[in-house]
CSV table of N, CA and C in Angstrom, one decimal:
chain,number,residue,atom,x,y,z
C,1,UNK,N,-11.1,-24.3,12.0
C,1,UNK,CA,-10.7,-22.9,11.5
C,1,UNK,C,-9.7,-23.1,10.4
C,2,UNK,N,-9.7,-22.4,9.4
C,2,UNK,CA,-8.9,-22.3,8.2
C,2,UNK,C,-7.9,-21.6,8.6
C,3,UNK,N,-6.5,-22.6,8.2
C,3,UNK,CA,-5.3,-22.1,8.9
C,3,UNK,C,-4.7,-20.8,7.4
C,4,UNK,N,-3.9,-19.7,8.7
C,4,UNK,CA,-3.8,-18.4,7.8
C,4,UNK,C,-2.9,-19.2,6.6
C,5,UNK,N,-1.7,-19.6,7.2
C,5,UNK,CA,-0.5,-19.6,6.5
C,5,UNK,C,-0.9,-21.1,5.6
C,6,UNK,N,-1.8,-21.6,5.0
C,6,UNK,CA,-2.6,-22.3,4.0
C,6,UNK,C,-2.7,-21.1,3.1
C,7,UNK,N,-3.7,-20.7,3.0
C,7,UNK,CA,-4.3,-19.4,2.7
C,7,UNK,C,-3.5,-18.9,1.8
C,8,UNK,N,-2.3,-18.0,2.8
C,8,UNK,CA,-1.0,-17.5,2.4
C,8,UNK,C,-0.2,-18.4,1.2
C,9,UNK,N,0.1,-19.2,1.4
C,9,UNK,CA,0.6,-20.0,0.8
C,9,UNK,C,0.4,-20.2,-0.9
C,10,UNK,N,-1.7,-20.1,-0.7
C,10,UNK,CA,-2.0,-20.4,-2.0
C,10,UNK,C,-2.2,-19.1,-2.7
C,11,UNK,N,-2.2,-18.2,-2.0
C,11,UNK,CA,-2.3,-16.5,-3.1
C,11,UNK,C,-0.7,-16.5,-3.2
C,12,UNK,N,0.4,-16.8,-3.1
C,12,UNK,CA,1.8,-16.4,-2.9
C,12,UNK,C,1.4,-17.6,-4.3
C,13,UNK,N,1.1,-19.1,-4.4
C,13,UNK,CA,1.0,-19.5,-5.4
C,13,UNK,C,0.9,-18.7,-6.5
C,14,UNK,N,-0.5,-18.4,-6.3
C,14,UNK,CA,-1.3,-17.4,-7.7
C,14,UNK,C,-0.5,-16.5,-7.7
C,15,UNK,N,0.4,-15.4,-7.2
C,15,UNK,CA,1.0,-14.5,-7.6
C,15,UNK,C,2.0,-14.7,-8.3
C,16,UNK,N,2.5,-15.7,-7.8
C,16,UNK,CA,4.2,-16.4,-8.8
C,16,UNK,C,4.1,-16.2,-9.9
C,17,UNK,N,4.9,-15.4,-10.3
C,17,UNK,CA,5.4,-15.0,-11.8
C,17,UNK,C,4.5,-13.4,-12.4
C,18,UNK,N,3.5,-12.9,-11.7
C,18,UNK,CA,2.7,-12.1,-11.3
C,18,UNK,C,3.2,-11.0,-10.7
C,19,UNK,N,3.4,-9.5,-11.4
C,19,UNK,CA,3.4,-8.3,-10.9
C,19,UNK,C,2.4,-7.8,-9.8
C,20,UNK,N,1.9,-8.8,-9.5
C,20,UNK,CA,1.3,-8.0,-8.1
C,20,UNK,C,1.8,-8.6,-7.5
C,21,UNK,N,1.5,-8.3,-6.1
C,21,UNK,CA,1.8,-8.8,-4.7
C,21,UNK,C,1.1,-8.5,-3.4
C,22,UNK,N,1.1,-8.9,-2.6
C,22,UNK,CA,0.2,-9.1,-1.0
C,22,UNK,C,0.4,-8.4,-0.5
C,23,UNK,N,-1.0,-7.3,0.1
C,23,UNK,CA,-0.2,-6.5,0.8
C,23,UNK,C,-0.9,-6.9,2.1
C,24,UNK,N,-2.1,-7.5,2.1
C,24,UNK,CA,-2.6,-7.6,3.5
C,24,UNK,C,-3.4,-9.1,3.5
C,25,UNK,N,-3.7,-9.8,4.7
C,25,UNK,CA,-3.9,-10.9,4.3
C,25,UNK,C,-4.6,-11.2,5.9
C,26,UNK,N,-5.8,-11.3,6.4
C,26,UNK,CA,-6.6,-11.8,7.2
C,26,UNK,C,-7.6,-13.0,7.5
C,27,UNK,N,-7.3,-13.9,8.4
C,27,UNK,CA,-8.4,-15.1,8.6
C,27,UNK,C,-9.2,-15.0,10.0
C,28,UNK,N,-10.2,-14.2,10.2
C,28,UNK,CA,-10.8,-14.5,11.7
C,28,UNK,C,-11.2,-15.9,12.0
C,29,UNK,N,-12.0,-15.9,13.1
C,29,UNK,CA,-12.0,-16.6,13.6
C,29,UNK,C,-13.1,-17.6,13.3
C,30,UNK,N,-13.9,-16.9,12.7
C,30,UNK,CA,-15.4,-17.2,12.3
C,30,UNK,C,-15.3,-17.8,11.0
C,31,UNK,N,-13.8,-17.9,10.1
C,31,UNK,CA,-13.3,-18.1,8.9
C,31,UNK,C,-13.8,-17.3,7.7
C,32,UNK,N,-13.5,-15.5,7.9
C,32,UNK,CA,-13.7,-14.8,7.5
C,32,UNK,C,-12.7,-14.7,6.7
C,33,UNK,N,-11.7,-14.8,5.0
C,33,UNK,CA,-10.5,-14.7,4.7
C,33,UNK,C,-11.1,-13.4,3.9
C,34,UNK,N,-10.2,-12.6,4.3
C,34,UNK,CA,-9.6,-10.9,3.0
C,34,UNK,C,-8.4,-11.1,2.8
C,35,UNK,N,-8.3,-10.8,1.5
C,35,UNK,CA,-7.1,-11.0,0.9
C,35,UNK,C,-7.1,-9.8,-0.5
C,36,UNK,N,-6.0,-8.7,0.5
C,36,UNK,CA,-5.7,-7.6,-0.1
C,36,UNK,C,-4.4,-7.7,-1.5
C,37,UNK,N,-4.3,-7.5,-2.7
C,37,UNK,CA,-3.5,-7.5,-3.5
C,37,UNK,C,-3.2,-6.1,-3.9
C,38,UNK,N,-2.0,-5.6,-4.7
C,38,UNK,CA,-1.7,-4.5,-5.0
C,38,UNK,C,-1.0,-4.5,-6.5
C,39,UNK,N,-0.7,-3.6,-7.3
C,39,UNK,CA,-0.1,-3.4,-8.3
C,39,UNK,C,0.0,-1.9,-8.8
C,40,UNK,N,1.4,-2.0,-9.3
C,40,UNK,CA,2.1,-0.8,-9.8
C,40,UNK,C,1.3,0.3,-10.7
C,41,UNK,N,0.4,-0.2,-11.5
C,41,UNK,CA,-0.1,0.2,-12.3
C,41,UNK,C,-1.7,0.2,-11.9
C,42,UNK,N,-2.3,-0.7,-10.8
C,42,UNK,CA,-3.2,-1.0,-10.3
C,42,UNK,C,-3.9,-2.4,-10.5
C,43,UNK,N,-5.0,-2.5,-9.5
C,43,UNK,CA,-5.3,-4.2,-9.8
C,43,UNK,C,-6.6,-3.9,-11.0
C,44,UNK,N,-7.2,-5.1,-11.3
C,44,UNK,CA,-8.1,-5.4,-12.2
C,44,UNK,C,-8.8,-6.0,-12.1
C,45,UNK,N,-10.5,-6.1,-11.8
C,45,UNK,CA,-11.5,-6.9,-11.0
C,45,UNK,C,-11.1,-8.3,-11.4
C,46,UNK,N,-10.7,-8.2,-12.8
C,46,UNK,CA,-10.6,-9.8,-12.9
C,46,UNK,C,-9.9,-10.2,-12.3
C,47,UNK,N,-8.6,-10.1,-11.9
C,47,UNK,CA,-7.8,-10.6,-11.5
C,47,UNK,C,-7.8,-10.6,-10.4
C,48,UNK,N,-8.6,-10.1,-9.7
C,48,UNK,CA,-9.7,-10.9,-8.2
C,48,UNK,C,-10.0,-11.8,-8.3
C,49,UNK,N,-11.2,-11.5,-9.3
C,49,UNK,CA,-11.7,-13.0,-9.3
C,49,UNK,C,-10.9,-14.2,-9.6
C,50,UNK,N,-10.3,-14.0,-10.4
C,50,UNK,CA,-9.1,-15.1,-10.5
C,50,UNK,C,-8.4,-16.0,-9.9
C,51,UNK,N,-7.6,-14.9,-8.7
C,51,UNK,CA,-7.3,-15.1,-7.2
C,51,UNK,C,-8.5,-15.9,-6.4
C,52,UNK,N,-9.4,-15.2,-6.7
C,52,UNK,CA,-11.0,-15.7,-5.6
C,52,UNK,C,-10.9,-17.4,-6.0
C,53,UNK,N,-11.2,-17.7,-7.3
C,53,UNK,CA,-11.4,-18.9,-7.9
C,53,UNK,C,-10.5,-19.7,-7.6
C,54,UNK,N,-9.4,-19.4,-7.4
C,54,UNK,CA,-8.2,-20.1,-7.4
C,54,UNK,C,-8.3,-20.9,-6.1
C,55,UNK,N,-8.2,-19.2,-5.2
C,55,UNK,CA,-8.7,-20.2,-3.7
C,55,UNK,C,-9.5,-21.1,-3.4
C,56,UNK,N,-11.1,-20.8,-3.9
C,56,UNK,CA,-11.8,-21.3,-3.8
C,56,UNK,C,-11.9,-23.1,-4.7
C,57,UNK,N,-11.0,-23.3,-5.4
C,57,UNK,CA,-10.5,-24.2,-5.9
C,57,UNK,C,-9.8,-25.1,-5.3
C,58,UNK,N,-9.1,-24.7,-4.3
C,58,UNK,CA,-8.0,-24.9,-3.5
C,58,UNK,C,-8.6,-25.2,-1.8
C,59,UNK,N,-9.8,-24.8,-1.3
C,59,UNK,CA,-9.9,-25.3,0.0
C,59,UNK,C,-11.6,-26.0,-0.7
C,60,UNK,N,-11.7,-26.6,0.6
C,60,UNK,CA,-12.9,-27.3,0.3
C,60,UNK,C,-14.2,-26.8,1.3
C,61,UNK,N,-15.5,-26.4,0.9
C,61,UNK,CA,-16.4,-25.8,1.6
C,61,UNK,C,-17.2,-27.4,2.5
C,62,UNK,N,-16.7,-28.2,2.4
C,62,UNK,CA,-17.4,-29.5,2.4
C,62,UNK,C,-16.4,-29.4,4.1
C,63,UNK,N,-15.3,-29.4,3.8
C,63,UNK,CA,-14.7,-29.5,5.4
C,63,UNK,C,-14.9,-28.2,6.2
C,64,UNK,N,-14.9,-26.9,5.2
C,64,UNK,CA,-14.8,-25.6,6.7
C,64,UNK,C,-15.7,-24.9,5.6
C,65,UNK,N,-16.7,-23.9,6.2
C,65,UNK,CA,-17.5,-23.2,5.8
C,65,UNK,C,-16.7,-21.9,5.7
C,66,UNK,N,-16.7,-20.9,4.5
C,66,UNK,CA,-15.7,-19.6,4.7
C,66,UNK,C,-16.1,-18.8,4.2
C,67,UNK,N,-16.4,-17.6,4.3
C,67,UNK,CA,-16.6,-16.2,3.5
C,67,UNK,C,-14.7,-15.8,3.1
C,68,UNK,N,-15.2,-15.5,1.6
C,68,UNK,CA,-13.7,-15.0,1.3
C,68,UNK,C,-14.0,-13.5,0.4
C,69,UNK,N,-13.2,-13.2,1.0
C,69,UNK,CA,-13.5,-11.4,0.0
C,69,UNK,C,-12.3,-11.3,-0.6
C,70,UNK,N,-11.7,-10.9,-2.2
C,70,UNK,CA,-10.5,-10.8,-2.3
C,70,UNK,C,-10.8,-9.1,-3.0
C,71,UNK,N,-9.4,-8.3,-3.2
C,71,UNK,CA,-9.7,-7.4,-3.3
C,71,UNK,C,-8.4,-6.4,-3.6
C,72,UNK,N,-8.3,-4.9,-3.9
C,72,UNK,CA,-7.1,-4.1,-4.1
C,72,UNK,C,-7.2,-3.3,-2.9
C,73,UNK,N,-5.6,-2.9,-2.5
C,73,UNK,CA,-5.2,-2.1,-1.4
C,73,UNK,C,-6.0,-1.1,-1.6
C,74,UNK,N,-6.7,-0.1,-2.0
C,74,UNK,CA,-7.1,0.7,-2.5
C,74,UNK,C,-6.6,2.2,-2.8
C,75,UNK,N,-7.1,2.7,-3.5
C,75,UNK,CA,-6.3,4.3,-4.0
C,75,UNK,C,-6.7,5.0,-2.7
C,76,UNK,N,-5.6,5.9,-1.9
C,76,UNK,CA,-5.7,6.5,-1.1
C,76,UNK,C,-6.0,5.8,0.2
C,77,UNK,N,-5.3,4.3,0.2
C,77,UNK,CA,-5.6,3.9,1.4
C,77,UNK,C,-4.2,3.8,2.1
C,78,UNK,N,-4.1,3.6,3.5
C,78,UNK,CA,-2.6,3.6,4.0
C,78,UNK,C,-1.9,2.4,3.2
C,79,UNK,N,-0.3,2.7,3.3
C,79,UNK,CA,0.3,2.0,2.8
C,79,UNK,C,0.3,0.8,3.6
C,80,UNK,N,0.6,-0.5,3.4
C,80,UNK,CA,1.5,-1.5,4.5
C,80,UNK,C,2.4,-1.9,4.3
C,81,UNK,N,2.7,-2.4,3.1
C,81,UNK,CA,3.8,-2.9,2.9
C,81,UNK,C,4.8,-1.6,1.8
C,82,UNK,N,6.1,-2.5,1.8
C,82,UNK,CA,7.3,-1.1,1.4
C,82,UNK,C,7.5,-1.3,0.4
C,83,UNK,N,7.0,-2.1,-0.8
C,83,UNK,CA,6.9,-2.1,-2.6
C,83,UNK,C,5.7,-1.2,-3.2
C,84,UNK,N,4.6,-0.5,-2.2
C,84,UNK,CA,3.5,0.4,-2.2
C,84,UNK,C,4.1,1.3,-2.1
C,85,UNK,N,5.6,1.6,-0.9
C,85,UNK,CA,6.3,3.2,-0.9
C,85,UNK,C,6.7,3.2,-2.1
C,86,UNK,N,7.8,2.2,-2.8
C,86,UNK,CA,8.5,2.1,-3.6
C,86,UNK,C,7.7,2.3,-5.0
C,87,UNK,N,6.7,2.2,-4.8
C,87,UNK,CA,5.4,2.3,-6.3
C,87,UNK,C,5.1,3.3,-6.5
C,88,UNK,N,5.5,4.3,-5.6
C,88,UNK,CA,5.0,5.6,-5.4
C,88,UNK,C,5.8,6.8,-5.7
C,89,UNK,N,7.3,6.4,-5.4
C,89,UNK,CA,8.5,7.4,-6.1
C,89,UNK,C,8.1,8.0,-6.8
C,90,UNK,N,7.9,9.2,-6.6
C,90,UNK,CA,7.8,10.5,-7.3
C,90,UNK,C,6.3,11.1,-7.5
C,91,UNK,N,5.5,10.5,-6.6
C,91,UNK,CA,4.3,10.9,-6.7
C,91,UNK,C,4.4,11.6,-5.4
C,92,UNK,N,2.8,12.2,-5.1
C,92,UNK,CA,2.9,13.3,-3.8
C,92,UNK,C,1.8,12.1,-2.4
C,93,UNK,N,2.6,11.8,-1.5
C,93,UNK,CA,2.2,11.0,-0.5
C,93,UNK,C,1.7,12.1,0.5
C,94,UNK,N,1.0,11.6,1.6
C,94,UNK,CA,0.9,12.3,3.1
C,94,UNK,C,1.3,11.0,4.1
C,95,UNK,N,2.7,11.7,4.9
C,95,UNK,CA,2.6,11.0,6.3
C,95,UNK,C,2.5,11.3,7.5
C,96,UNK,N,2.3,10.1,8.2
C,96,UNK,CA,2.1,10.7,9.4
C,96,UNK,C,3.1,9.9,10.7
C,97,UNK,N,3.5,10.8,11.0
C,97,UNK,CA,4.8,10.6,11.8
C,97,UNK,C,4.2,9.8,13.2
C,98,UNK,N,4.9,9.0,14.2
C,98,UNK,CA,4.5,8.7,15.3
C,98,UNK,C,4.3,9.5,16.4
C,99,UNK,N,5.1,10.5,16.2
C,99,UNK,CA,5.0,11.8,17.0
C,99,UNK,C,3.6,12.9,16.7
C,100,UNK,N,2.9,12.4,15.1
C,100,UNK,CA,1.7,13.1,14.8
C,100,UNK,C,1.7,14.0,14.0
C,101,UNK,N,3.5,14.5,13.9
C,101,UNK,CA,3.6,15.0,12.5
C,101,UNK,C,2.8,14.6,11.4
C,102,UNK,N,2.4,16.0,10.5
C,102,UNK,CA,2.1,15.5,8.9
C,102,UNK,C,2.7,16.2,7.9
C,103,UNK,N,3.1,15.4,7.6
C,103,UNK,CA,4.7,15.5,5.8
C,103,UNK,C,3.5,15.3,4.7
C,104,UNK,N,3.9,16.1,4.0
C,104,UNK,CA,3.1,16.3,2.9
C,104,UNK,C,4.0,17.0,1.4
C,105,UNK,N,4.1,15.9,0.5
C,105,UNK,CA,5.1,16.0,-0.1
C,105,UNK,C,5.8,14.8,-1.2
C,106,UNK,N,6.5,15.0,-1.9
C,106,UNK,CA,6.8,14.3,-3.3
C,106,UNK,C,8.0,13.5,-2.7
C,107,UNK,N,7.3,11.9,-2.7
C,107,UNK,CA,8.1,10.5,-2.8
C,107,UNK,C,9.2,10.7,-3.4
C,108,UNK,N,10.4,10.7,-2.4
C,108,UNK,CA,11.8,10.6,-3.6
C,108,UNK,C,12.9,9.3,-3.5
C,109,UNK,N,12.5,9.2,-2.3
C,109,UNK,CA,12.9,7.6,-1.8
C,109,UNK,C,12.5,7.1,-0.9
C,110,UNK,N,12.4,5.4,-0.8
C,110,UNK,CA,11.7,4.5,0.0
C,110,UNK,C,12.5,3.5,0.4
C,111,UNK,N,12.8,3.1,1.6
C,111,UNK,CA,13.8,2.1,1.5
C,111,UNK,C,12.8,1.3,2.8
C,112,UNK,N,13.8,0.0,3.3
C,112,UNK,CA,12.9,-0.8,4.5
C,112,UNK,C,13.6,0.3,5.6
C,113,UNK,N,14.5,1.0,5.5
C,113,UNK,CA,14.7,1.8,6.9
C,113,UNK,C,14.2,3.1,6.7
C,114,UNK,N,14.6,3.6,5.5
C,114,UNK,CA,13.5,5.3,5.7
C,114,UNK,C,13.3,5.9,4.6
C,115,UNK,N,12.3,7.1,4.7
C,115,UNK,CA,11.6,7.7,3.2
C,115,UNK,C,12.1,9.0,3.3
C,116,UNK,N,12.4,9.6,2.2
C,116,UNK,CA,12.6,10.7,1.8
C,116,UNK,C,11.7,11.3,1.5
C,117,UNK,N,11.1,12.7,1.6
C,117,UNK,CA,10.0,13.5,0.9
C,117,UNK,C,10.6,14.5,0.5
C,118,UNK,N,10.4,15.3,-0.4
C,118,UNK,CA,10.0,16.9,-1.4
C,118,UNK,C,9.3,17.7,-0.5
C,119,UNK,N,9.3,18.3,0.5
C,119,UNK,CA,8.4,18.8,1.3
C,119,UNK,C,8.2,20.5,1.2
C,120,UNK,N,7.5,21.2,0.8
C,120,UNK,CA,7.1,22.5,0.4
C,120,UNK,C,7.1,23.6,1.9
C,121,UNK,N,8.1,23.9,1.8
C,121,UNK,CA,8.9,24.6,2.5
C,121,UNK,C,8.9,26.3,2.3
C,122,UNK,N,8.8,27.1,3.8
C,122,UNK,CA,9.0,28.5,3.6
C,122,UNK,C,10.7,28.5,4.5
C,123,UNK,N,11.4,29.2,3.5
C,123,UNK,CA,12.9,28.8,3.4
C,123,UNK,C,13.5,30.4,3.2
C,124,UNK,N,14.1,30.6,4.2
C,124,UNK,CA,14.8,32.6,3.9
C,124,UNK,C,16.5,32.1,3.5
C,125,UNK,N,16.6,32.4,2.1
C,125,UNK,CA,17.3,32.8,1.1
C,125,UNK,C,18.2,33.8,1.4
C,126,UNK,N,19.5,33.7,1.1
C,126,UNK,CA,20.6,34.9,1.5
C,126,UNK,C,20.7,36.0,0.1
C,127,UNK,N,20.3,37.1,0.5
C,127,UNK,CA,20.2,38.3,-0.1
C,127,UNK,C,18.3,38.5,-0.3
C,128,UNK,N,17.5,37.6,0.3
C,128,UNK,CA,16.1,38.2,-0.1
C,128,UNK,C,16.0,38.6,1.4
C,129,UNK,N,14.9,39.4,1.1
C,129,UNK,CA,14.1,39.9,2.1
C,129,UNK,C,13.0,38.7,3.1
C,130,UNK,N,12.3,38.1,2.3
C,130,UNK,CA,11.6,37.5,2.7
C,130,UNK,C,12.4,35.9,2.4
C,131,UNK,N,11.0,35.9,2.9
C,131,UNK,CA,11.0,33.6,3.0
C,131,UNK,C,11.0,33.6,1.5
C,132,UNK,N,10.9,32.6,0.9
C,132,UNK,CA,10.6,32.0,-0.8
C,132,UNK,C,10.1,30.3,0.0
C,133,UNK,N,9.2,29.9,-1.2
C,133,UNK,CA,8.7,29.0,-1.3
C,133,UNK,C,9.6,27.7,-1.6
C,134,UNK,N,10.4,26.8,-1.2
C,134,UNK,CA,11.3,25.5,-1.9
C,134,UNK,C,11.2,24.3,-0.9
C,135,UNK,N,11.4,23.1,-2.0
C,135,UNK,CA,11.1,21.9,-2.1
C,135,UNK,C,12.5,21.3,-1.1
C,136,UNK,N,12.2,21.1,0.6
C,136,UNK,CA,13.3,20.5,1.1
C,136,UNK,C,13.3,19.4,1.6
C,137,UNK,N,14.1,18.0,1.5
C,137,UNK,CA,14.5,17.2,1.5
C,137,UNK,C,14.3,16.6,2.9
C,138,UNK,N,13.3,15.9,3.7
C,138,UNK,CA,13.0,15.8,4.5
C,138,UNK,C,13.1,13.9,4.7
C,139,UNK,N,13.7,13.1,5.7
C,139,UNK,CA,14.4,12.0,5.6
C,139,UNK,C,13.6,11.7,6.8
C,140,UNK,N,12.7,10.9,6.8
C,140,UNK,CA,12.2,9.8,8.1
C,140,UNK,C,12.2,8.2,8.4
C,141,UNK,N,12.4,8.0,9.7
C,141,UNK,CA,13.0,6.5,9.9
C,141,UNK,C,11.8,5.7,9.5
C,142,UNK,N,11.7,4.6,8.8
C,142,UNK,CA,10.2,4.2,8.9
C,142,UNK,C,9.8,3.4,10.1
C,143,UNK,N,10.7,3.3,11.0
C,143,UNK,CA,10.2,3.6,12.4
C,143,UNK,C,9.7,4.2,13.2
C,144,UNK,N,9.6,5.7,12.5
C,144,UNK,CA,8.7,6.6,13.3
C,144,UNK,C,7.8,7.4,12.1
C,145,UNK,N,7.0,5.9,11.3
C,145,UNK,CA,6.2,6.8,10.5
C,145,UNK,C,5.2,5.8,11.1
C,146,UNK,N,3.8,6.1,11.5
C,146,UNK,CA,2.8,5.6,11.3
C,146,UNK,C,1.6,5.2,10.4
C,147,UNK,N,1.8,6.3,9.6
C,147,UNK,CA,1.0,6.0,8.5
C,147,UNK,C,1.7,6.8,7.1
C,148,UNK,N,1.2,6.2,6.1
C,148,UNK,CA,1.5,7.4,4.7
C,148,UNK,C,0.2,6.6,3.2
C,149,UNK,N,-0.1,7.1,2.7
C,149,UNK,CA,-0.8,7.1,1.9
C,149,UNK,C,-1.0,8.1,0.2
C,150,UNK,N,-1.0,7.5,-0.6
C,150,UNK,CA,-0.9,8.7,-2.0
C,150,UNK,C,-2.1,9.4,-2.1
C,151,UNK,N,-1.7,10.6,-2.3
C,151,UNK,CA,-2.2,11.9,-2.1
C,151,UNK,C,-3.0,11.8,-3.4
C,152,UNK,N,-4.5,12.1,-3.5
C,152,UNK,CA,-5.5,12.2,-4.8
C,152,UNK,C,-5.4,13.7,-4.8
C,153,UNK,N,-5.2,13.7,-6.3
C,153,UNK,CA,-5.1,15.0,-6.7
C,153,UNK,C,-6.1,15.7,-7.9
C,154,UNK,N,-6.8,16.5,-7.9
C,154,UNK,CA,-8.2,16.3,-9.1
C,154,UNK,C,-7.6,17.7,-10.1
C,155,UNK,N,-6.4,18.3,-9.5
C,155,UNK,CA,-6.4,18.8,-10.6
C,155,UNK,C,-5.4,18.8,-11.6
């Protein structure tokens, strides 16, 4: 079996010096490796294959037999790691709370302990009659977020 933290080791190579970074990283058992990459701006097929090549440069098919898939986190997929929150400051995310809540709303801050959202709010105003529509400031532990992902927007 192809050990993970080998694996690990050699994409952490290929990224050194490299604006992307790892966001997800799997070896079954069967020596199936995926190897998920990310970037601020987004990834570039090449630069899979690149990664792909690199690995496959690096282990030998002669000792372990492996399927390797390499690939991007993808657009609108959950986040995992917290340089994916941080990529996202100021764009419009959806989360989902552990309790099942869903926040829906403009990234204002990302930290390793919690996110802030822009959240679109019905909010009653002193001297109106009614509610008004405003953007309120909504702070979760990222211990009680279960998921969040950037919101596609077509228009």
């Amino acid at each position: 079996m192809i050990d993970k933290t080998r694996v690990q080791a050699l994409v952490e190579e290929w990224l050194d010096g490299k604006d992307y970074f790892l966001t997800d990283l799997t070896v079954t058992a069967d020596d199936c490796i995926t190897v998920e990459i990310d970037h601020a701006d987004g990834v570039w097929i090449e630069d899979c294959v690149q990664l792909s090549r690199f690995i496959e440069d690096h282990l030998s098919r002669d000792e372990e037999d492996y399927e390797l898939e390499v690939g991007s986190a993808g657009l609108g997929q959950p986040f995992k790691v917290l340089r994916q929150w941080q990529n996202h400051v100021g764009k419009q995310v959806e989360v989902v709370t552990a309790d099942g809540r869903k926040l829906k709303g403009e990234l204002q801050e990302a930290s390793a302990d919690s996110i802030t959202l822009a959240v679109r709010q019905k909010v009653q105003v002193e001297g109106k009659k009614r509610p008004v529509w405003q953007d309120v400031p909504v702070t979760v532990a990222m211990a009680e977020v279960k998921s969040g992902r950037y919101v596609i927007d077509f228009k």
